[in-house]
Amino acid sequence: MARTWIRRPHVLALVAAAVLVIAGIVLLVSPADGAFGALAWVAIVVGVALGAVALFFARTPKS
């Protein structure tokens, strides 16, 4: 099991990106005021960026 996670770290990064995007959406639609809106957008942007970078490095040749 550990070998699979070492050889495929992009899977963990994609899961983390999905969690960040979902958490950002939940924070965005929550009735909380203040900095939660900004925190939600930061979480969404970071999640999308992390997912894009993970997919880029997953598709890059390993030569």
mmCIF file of C-alpha atoms in Angstrom:
data_model
loop_
_atom_site.group_PDB
_atom_site.id
_atom_site.type_symbol
_atom_site.label_atom_id
_atom_site.label_comp_id
_atom_site.label_asym_id
_atom_site.label_seq_id
_atom_site.Cartn_x
_atom_site.Cartn_y
_atom_site.Cartn_z
ATOM 1 C CA MET A 1 0.000 0.000 0.000
ATOM 2 C CA ALA A 2 2.763 2.458 0.847
ATOM 3 C CA ARG A 3 4.466 1.843 -2.478
ATOM 4 C CA THR A 4 1.339 2.816 -4.379
ATOM 5 C CA TRP A 5 1.085 6.159 -2.567
ATOM 6 C CA ILE A 6 4.775 6.867 -3.120
ATOM 7 C CA ARG A 7 4.528 6.100 -6.822
ATOM 8 C CA ARG A 8 1.264 7.997 -7.275
ATOM 9 C CA PRO A 9 1.336 11.120 -5.097
ATOM 10 C CA HIS A 10 -0.895 12.968 -7.564
ATOM 11 C CA VAL A 11 -3.866 10.952 -6.316
ATOM 12 C CA LEU A 12 -3.384 12.344 -2.821
ATOM 13 C CA ALA A 13 -2.968 15.850 -4.240
ATOM 14 C CA LEU A 14 -6.177 15.513 -6.258
ATOM 15 C CA VAL A 15 -8.094 14.349 -3.185
ATOM 16 C CA ALA A 16 -6.719 17.309 -1.221
ATOM 17 C CA ALA A 17 -7.692 19.666 -4.052
ATOM 18 C CA ALA A 18 -11.223 18.285 -4.132
ATOM 19 C CA VAL A 19 -11.540 18.669 -0.360
ATOM 20 C CA LEU A 20 -10.340 22.282 -0.585
ATOM 21 C CA VAL A 21 -12.803 23.132 -3.347
ATOM 22 C CA ILE A 22 -15.712 21.513 -1.504
ATOM 23 C CA ALA A 23 -14.749 23.225 1.759
ATOM 24 C CA GLY A 24 -14.553 26.542 -0.078
ATOM 25 C CA ILE A 25 -18.007 26.072 -1.580
ATOM 26 C CA VAL A 26 -19.428 25.120 1.816
ATOM 27 C CA LEU A 27 -17.866 28.220 3.369
ATOM 28 C CA LEU A 28 -19.161 30.345 0.502
ATOM 29 C CA VAL A 29 -22.787 29.283 0.967
ATOM 30 C CA SER A 30 -22.638 29.304 4.769
ATOM 31 C CA PRO A 31 -24.472 32.132 6.522
ATOM 32 C CA ALA A 32 -21.290 33.252 8.305
ATOM 33 C CA ASP A 33 -20.124 36.816 7.717
ATOM 34 C CA GLY A 34 -16.753 38.455 7.791
ATOM 35 C CA ALA A 35 -13.610 36.831 6.495
ATOM 36 C CA PHE A 36 -15.346 33.549 5.640
ATOM 37 C CA GLY A 37 -16.128 34.797 2.132
ATOM 38 C CA ALA A 38 -12.504 35.637 1.443
ATOM 39 C CA LEU A 39 -11.358 32.376 3.036
ATOM 40 C CA ALA A 40 -13.825 30.489 0.843
ATOM 41 C CA TRP A 41 -12.490 32.060 -2.346
ATOM 42 C CA VAL A 42 -8.903 31.439 -1.286
ATOM 43 C CA ALA A 43 -9.716 27.767 -0.612
ATOM 44 C CA ILE A 44 -11.425 27.420 -3.998
ATOM 45 C CA VAL A 45 -8.581 29.073 -5.921
ATOM 46 C CA VAL A 46 -5.898 27.074 -4.082
ATOM 47 C CA GLY A 47 -7.839 23.848 -4.643
ATOM 48 C CA VAL A 48 -8.193 24.486 -8.370
ATOM 49 C CA ALA A 49 -4.514 25.436 -8.661
ATOM 50 C CA LEU A 50 -3.418 22.347 -6.723
ATOM 51 C CA GLY A 51 -5.565 20.133 -8.928
ATOM 52 C CA ALA A 52 -4.185 21.706 -12.103
ATOM 53 C CA VAL A 53 -0.576 21.298 -10.966
ATOM 54 C CA ALA A 54 -1.210 17.704 -9.868
ATOM 55 C CA LEU A 55 -2.768 16.832 -13.218
ATOM 56 C CA PHE A 56 0.088 18.543 -15.071
ATOM 57 C CA PHE A 57 2.747 16.573 -13.219
ATOM 58 C CA ALA A 58 0.751 13.342 -13.513
ATOM 59 C CA ARG A 59 0.784 13.670 -17.315
ATOM 60 C CA THR A 60 4.411 14.834 -17.632
ATOM 61 C CA PRO A 61 6.828 12.162 -18.896
ATOM 62 C CA LYS A 62 9.131 10.859 -16.172
ATOM 63 C CA SER A 63 12.336 10.681 -18.205
#
